[in-house]
Short mmCIF file of C-alpha atoms and ligand atoms in Angstrom, two decimals:
data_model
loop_
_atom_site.label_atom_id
_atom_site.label_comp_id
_atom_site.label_asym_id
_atom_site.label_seq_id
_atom_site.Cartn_x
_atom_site.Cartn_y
_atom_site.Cartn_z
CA UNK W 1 0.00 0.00 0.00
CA UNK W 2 1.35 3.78 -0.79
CA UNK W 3 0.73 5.84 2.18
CA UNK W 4 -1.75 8.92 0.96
CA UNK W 5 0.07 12.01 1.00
CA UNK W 6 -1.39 15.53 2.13
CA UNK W 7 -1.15 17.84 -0.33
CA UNK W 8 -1.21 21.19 1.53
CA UNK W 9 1.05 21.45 4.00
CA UNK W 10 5.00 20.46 3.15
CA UNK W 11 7.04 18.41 6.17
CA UNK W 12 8.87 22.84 6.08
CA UNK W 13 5.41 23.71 7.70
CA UNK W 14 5.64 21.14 10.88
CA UNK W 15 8.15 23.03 12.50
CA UNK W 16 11.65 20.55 11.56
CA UNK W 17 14.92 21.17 12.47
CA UNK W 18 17.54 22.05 9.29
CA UNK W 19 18.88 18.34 9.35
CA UNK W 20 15.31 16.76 9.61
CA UNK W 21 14.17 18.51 6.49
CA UNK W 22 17.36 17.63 4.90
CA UNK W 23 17.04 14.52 5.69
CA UNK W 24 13.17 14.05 4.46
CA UNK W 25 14.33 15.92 1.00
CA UNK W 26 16.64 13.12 0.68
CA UNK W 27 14.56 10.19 1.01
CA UNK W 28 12.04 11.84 -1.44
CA UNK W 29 9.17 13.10 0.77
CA UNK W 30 8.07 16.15 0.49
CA UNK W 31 4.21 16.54 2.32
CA UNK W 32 3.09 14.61 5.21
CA UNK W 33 1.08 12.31 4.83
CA UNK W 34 -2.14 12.57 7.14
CA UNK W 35 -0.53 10.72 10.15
CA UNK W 36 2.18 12.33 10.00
CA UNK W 37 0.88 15.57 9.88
CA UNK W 38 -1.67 15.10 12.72
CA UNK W 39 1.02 13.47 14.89
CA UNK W 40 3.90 14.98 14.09
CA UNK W 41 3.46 18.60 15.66
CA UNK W 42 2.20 16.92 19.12
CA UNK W 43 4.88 14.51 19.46
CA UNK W 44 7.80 16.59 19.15
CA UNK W 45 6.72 18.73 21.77
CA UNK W 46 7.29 15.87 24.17
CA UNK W 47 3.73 15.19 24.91
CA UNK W 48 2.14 11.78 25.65
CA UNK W 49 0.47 11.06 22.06
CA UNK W 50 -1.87 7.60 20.48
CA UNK W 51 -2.22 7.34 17.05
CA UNK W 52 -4.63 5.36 15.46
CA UNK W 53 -3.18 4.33 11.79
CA UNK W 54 -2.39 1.52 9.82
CA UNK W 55 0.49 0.27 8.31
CA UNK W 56 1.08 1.75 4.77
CA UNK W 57 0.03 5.16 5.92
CA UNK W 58 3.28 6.33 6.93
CA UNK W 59 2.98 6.04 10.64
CA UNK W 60 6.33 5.13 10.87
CA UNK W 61 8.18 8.36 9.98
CA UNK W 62 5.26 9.91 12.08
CA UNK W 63 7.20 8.79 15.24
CA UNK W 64 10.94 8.22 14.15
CA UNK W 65 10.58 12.25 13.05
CA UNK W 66 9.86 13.12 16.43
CA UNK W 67 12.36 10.61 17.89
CA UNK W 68 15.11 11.82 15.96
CA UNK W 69 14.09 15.43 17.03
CA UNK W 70 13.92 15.14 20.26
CA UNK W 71 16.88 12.58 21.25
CA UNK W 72 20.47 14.38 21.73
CA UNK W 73 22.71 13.05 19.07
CA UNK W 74 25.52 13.99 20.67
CA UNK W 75 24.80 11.99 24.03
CA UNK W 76 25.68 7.97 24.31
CA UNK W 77 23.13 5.42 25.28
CA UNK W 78 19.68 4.42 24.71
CA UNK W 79 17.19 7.59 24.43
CA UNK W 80 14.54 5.89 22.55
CA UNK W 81 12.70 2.76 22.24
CA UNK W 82 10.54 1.31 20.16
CA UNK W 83 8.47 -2.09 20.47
CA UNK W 84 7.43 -3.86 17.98
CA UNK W 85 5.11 -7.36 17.62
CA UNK W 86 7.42 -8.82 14.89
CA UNK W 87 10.86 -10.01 13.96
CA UNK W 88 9.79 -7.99 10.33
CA UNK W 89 8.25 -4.90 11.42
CA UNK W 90 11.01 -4.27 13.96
CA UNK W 91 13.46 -4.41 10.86
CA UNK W 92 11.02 -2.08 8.62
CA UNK W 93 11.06 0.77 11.83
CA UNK W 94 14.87 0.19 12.19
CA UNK W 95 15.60 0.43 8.19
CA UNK W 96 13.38 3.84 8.48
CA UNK W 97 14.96 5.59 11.04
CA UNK W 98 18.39 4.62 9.46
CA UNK W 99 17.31 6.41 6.54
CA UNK W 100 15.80 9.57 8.43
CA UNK W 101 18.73 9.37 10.38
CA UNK W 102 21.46 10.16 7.50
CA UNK W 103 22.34 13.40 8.87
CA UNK W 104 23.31 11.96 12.05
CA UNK W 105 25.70 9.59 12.90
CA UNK W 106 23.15 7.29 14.59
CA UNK W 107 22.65 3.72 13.64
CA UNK W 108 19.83 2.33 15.19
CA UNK W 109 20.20 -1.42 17.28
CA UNK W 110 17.60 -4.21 16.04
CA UNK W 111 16.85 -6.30 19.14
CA UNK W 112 14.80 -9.17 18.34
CA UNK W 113 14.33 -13.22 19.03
CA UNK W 114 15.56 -15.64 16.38
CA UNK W 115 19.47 -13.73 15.81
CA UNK W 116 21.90 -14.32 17.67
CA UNK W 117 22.42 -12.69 20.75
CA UNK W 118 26.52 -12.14 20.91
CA UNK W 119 26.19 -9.87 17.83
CA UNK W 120 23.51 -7.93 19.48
CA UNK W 121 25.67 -7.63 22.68
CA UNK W 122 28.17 -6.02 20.47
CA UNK W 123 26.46 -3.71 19.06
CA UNK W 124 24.92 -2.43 22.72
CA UNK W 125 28.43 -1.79 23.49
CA UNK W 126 28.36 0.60 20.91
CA UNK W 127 26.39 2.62 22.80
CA UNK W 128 23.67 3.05 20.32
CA UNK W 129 20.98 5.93 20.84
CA UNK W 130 17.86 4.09 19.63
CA UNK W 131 16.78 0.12 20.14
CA UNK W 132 14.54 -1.43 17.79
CA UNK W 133 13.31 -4.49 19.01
CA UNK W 134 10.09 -7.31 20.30
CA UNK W 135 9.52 -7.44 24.00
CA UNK W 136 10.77 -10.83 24.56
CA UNK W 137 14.49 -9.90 23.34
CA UNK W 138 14.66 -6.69 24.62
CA UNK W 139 13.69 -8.29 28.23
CA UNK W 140 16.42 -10.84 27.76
CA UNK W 141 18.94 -7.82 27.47
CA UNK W 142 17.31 -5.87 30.28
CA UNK W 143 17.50 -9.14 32.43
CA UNK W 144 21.36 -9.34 31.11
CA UNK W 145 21.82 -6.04 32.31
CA UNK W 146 23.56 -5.63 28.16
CA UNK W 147 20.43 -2.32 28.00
CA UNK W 148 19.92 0.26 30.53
CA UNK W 149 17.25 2.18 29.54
CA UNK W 150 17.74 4.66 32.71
CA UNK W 151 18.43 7.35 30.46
CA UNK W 152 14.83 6.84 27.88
CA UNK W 153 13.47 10.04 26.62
CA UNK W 154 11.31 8.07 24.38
CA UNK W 155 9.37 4.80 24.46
CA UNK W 156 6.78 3.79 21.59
CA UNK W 157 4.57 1.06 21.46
CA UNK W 158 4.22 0.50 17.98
CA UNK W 159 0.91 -1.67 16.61
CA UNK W 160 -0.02 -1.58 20.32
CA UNK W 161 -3.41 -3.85 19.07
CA UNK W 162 -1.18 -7.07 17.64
CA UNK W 163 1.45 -6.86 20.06
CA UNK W 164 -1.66 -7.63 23.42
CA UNK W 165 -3.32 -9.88 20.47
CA UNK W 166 -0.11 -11.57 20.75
CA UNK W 167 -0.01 -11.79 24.46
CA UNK W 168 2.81 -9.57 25.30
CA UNK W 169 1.14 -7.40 27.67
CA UNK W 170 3.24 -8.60 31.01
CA UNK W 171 6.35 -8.14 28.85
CA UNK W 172 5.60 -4.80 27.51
CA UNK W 173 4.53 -3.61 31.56
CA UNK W 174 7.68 -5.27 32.83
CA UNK W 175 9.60 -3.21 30.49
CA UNK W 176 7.57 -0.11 31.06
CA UNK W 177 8.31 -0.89 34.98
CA UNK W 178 12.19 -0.17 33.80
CA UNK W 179 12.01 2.85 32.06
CA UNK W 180 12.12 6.50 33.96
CA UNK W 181 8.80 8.02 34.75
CA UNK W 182 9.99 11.17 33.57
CA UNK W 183 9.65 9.61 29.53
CA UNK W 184 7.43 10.42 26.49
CA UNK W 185 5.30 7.40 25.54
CA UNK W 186 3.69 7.61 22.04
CA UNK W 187 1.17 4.17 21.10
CA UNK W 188 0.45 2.98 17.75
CA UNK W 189 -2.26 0.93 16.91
CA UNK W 190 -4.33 -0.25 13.82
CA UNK W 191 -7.47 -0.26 16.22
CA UNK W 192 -8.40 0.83 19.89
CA UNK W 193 -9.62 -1.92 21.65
CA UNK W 194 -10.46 -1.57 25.40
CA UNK W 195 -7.38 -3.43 26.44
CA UNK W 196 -5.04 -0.78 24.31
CA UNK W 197 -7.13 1.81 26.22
CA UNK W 198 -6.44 0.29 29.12
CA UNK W 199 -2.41 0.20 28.55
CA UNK W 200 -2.55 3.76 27.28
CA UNK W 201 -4.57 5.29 30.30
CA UNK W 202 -2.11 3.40 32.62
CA UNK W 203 1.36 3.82 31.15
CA UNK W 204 0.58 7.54 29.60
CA UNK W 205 0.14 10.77 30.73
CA UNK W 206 -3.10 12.68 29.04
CA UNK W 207 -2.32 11.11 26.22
CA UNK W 208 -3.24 13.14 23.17
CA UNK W 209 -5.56 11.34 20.35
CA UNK W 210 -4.82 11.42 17.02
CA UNK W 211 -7.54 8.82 14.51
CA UNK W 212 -6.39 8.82 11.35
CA UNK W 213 -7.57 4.83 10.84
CA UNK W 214 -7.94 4.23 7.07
CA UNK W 215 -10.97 2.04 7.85
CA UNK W 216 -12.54 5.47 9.46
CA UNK W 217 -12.55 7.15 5.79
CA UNK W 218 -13.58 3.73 4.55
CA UNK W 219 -16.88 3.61 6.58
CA UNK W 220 -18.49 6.14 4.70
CA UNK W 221 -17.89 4.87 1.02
CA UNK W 222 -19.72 1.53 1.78
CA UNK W 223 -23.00 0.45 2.16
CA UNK W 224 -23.74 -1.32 5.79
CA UNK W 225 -26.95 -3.52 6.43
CA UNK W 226 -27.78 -6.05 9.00
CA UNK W 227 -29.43 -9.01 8.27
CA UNK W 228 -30.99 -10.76 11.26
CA UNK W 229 -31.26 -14.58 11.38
CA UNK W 230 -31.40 -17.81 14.01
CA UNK W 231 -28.20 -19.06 15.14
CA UNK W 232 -28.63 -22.40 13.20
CA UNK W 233 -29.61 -20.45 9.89
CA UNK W 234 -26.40 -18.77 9.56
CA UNK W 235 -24.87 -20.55 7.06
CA UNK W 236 -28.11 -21.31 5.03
CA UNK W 237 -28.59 -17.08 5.11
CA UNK W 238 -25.12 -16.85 3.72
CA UNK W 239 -25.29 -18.84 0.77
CA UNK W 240 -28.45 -17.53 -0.21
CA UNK W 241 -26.68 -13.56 0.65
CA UNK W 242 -23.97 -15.08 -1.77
CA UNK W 243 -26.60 -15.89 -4.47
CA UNK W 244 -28.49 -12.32 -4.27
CA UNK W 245 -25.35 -10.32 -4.22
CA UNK W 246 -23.01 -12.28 -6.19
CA UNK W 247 -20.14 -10.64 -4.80
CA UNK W 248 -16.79 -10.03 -7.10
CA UNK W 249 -14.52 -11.23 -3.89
CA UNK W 250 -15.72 -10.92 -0.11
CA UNK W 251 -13.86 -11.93 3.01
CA UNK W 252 -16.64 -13.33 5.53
CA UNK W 253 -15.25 -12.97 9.30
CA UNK W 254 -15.84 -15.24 11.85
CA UNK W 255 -14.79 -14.42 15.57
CA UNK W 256 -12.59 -17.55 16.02
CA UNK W 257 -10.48 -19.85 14.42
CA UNK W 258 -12.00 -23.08 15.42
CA UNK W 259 -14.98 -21.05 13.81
CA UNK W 260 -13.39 -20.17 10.96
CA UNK W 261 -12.44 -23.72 10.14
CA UNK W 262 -15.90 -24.93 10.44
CA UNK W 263 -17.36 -22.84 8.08
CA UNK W 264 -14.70 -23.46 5.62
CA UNK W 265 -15.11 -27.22 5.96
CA UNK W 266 -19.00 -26.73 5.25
CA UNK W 267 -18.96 -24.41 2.54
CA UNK W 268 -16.75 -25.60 0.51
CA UNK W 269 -18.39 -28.73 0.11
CA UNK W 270 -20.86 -26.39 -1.33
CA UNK W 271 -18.86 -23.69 -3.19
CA UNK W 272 -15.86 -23.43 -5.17
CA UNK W 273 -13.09 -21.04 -4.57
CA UNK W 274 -13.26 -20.88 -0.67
CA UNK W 275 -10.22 -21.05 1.45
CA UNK W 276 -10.04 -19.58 5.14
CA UNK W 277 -6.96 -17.94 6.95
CA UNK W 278 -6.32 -17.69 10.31
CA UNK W 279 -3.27 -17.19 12.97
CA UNK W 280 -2.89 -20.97 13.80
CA UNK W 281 -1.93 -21.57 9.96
CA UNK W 282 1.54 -21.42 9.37
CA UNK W 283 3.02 -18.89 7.54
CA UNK W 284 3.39 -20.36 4.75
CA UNK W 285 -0.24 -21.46 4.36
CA UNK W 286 -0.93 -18.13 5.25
CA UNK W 287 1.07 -16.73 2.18
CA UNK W 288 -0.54 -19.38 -0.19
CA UNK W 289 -3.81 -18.44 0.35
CA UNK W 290 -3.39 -15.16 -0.25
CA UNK W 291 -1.54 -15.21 -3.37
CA UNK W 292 -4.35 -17.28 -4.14
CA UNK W 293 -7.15 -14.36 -3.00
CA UNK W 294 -5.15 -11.57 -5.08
CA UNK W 295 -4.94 -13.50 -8.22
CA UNK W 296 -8.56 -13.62 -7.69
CA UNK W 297 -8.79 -17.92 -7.94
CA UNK W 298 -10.31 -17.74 -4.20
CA UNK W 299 -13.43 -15.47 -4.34
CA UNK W 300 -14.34 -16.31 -0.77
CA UNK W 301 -12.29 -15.86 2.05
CA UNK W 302 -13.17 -16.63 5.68
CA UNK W 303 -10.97 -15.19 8.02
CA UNK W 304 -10.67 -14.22 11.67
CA UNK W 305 -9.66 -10.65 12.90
CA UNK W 306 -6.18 -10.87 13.88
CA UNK W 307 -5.20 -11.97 10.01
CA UNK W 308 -8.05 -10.01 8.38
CA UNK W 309 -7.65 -7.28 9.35
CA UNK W 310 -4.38 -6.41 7.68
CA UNK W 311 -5.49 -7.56 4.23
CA UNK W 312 -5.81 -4.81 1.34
CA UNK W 313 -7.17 -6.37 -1.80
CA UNK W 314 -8.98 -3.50 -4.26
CA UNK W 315 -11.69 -6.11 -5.89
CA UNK W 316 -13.00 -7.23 -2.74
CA UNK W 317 -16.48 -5.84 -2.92
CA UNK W 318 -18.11 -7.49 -0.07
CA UNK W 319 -17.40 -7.89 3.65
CA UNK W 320 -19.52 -10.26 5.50
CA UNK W 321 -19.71 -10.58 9.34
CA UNK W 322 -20.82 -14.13 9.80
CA UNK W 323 -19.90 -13.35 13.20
CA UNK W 324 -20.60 -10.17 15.06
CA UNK W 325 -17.60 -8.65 16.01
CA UNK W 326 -16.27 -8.29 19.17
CA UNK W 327 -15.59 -5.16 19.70
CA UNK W 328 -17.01 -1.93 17.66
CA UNK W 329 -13.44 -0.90 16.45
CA UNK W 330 -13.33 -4.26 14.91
CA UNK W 331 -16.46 -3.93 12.87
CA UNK W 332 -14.70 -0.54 11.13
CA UNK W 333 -11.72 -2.55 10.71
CA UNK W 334 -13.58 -5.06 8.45
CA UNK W 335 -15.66 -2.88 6.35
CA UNK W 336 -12.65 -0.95 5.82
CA UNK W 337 -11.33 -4.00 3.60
CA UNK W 338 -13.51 -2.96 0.77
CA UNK W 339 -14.47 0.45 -0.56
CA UNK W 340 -10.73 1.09 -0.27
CA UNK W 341 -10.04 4.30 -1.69
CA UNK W 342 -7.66 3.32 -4.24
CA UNK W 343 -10.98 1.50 -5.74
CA UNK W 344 -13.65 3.94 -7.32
CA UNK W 345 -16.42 1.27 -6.46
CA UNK W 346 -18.00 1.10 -3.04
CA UNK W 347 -18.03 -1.92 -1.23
CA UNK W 348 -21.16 -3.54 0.77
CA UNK W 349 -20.74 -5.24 4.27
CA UNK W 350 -23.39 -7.52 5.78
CA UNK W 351 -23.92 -8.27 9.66
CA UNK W 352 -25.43 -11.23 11.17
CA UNK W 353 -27.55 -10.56 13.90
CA UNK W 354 -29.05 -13.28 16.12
CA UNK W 355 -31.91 -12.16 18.48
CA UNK W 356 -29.67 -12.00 21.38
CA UNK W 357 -27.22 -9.47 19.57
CA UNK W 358 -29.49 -6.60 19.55
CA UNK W 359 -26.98 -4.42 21.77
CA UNK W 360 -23.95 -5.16 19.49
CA UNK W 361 -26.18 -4.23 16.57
CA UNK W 362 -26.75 -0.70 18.52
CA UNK W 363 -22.85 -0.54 19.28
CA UNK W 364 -21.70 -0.80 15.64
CA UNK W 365 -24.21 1.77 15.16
CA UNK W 366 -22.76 3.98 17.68
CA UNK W 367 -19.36 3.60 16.39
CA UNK W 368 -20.29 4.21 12.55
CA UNK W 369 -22.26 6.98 13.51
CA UNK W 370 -25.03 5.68 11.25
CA UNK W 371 -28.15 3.82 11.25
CA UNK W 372 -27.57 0.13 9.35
CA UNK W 373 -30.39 -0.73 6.67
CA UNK W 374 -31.65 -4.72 7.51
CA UNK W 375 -31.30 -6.58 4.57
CA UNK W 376 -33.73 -9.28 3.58
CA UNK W 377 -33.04 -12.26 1.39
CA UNK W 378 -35.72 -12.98 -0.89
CA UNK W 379 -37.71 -15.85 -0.14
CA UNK W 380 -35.08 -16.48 3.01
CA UNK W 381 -37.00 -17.01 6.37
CA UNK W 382 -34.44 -16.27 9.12
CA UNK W 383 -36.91 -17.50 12.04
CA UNK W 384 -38.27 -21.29 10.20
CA UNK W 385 -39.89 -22.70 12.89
CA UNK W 386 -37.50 -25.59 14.66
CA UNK W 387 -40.67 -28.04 14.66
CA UNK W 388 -39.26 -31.65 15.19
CA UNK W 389 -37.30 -32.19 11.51
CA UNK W 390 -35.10 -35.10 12.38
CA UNK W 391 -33.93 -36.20 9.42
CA UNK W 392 -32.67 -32.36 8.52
CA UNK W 393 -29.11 -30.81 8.76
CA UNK W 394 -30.17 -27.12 9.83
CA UNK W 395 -26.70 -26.31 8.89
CA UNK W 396 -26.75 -27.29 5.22
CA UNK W 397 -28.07 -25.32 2.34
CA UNK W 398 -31.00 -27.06 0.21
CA UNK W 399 -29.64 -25.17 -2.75
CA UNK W 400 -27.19 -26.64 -4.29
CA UNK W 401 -28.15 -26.03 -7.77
CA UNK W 402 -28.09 -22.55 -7.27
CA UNK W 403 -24.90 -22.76 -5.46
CA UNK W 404 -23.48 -23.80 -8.37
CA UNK W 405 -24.38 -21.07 -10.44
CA UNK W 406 -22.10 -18.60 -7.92
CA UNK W 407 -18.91 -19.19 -8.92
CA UNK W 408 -19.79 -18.90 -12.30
CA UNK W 409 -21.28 -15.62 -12.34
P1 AMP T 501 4.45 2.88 6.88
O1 AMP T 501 2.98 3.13 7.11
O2 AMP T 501 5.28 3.54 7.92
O3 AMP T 501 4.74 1.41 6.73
O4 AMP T 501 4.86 3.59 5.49
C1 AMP T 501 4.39 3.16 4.24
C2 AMP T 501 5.25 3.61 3.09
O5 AMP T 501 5.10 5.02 2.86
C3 AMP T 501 6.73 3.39 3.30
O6 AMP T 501 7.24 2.79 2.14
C4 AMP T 501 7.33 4.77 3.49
O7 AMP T 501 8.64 4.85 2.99
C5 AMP T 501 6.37 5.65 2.70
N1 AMP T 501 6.23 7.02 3.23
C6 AMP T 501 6.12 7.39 4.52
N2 AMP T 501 5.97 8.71 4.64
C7 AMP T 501 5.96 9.23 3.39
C8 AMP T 501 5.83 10.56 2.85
N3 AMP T 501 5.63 11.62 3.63
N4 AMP T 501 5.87 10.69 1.51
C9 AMP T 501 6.03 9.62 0.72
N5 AMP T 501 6.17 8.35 1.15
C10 AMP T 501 6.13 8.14 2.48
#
């Protein structure tokens, strides 16, 4: 994804040292993009800041500007730190703030699990001003006493959302527990769920708020309905859905991944062109199937949040929530997969609603700002009466000949 750029205001107008905008003119960028322009101006004043973006938006350089302003170049040892979830995205922050760092002779330390340690022990020695790393290595140095972070000006917590999805809250307090109170924290995240809020409100001080989520500009180019249905008529309701809207490519979201397997394992005994992704696939799975959803060979994709959330294909023109989602940031998240705005076409997203969901419904509602239209199917009873019907799999569509016809159209 290209980060959108802002076209009014140039990086000169965010009020960057000489070397910064040297620096910037170098590497080729010339506005802000929204992010960074929101962001930028708060964080370099040393306040507490969250910033709700998404990779590919440039909320990288929207904190390593502020880091490099703010650390003294001049001074040895670690004034900034920034945690990452992943081996990868640790490397992509470290390979940006070497390149916003040319003017300076600072070359940031990658600390993360999986490389050998004795090279990273070097390189401490080196007195470095800036650690890139995941919680779990930079623990190991802390414990090794190889970092002192006694001198931090800056901590960020850097896609915030994955790295509790991933379960390193206790590591990420235990380092926060190390660093000086007297620090600026700045939080990343894709999406504020109530345990981010929870980190931010207890490791930040009045944070300021900066929402900049794609998925937030998203909301309003596609077209949300509910469609409410029994718990055992799920599946029959989203064949038929598939039939009536004969969608170009949709991702339908379940809430877990035992879920998501089911559904996979029923449908595609009905439908072609079905595969299902999830965090308990391995990675390479994970890559296969979505090679497989660009080229456009899988038209159906059922995936859970953690993994769907991140995916950013232009012809997918329907989101389905098979499952409602758990929390209202979630539900933006998953709409925002289609109406993208590199795509002129809107996209349409569908919401399952069983009788007991009513307050959810209301939630999403909240969130979006906007009533959602209910959506019948035609000829589709949600409610068929559960009279005695022994001999009938509630779970399996009757229409197979018209389930055919789908992946042909
Ligand atoms: P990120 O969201 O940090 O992963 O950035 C996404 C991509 O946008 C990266 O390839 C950056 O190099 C690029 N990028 C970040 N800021 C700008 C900018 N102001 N102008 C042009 N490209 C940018």
């Amino acid at each position: 994804m290209t980060a959108q750029v802002e076209e009014t205001k140039t990086f000169n107008d965010l009020g960057l040292g000489e070397q910064m905008l040297a620096a910037l003119s170098d590497v080729g960028y010339t506005h802000p993009t929204p992010i960074q322009r929101e962001f930028i101006p708060i964080a370099v004043t040393g306040a507490d800041c969250t910033g709700q973006a998404q990779t590919g938006t440039g909320k990288t350089a929207a904190f390593v500007i502020p880091i490099l302003e703010r650390i003294n170049h001049r001074l040895p040892g670690v004034q900034a730190l920034v945690l990452c979830p992943t081996r990868e995205l640790s490397e992509q922050v470290a390979a940006e703030a070497r390149r916003l760092a040319a003017q300076h002779d600072c070359n940031p330390v990658l600390l993360v699990g999986g490389r050998p340690i004795r090279r990273q022990l070097t390189e401490l020695e080196s007195n470095p001003t800036i650690v890139v790393g995941t919680p779990g290595r930079v623990i190991d140095h802390l414990q090794r006493g190889s970092l002192d972070l006694r001198g931090l000006k800056v901590l960020v917590l850097d896609e915030a959302d994955r790295m509790l999805d991933i379960g390193f809250r206790p590591d990420i307090e235990r380092i926060l527990r190390r660093c000086p109170n007297e620090r600026q924290t700045l939080l990343l995240s894709a999406t504020m769920p109530p345990p981010v809020e929870r980190l931010a409100k207890r490791y930040m001080q009045d944070p300021q708020r900066v929402d900049l989520s794609q998925a937030n500009v998203a909301a309003d180019r596609v077209e949300q309905f509910y469609c409410t249905v029994d718990p055992d008529r799920k599946l029959n309701l989203l064949v038929r859905l598939l039939l009536q809207e004969r969608p170009t490519q949709a991702i339908v979201f379940c809430r877990t991944k035992r879920g998501a397997d089911r559904l996979h394992q029923r449908l595609s005994k009905k439908l072609k062109g079905v595969d299902a992704i999830h965090g308990d696939l391995q990675q390479r799975v994970r890559d296969n199937v979505m090679r497989r959803f660009r080229s456009g060979k899988t038209r159906l994709l059922i995936a859970t949040d953690v993994v769907g959330r991140g995916i950013d294909v232009t012809s997918i023109s329907h989101i389905i929530n098979y499952d409602v989602p758990e929390y209202s940031d979630d539900y933006v998240h998953r709409i925002g997969r289609t109406g993208r705005i590199s795509s002129d076409k809107s996209g349409r997203a569908f919401t399952f609603i069983t009788t007991e969901e009513g307050a959810e419904l209301t939630r999403i509602e909240m969130r979006v700002n906007q009533l959602l239209s209910e959506y019948k199917v035609d000829g589709f009873d949600a409610y068929e009466p559960r009279a005695p019907r022994p001999h009938v799999d509630d779970e399996q569509p009757h229409e197979t000949e018209e389930v055919a016809e789908f992946h042909v159209a």
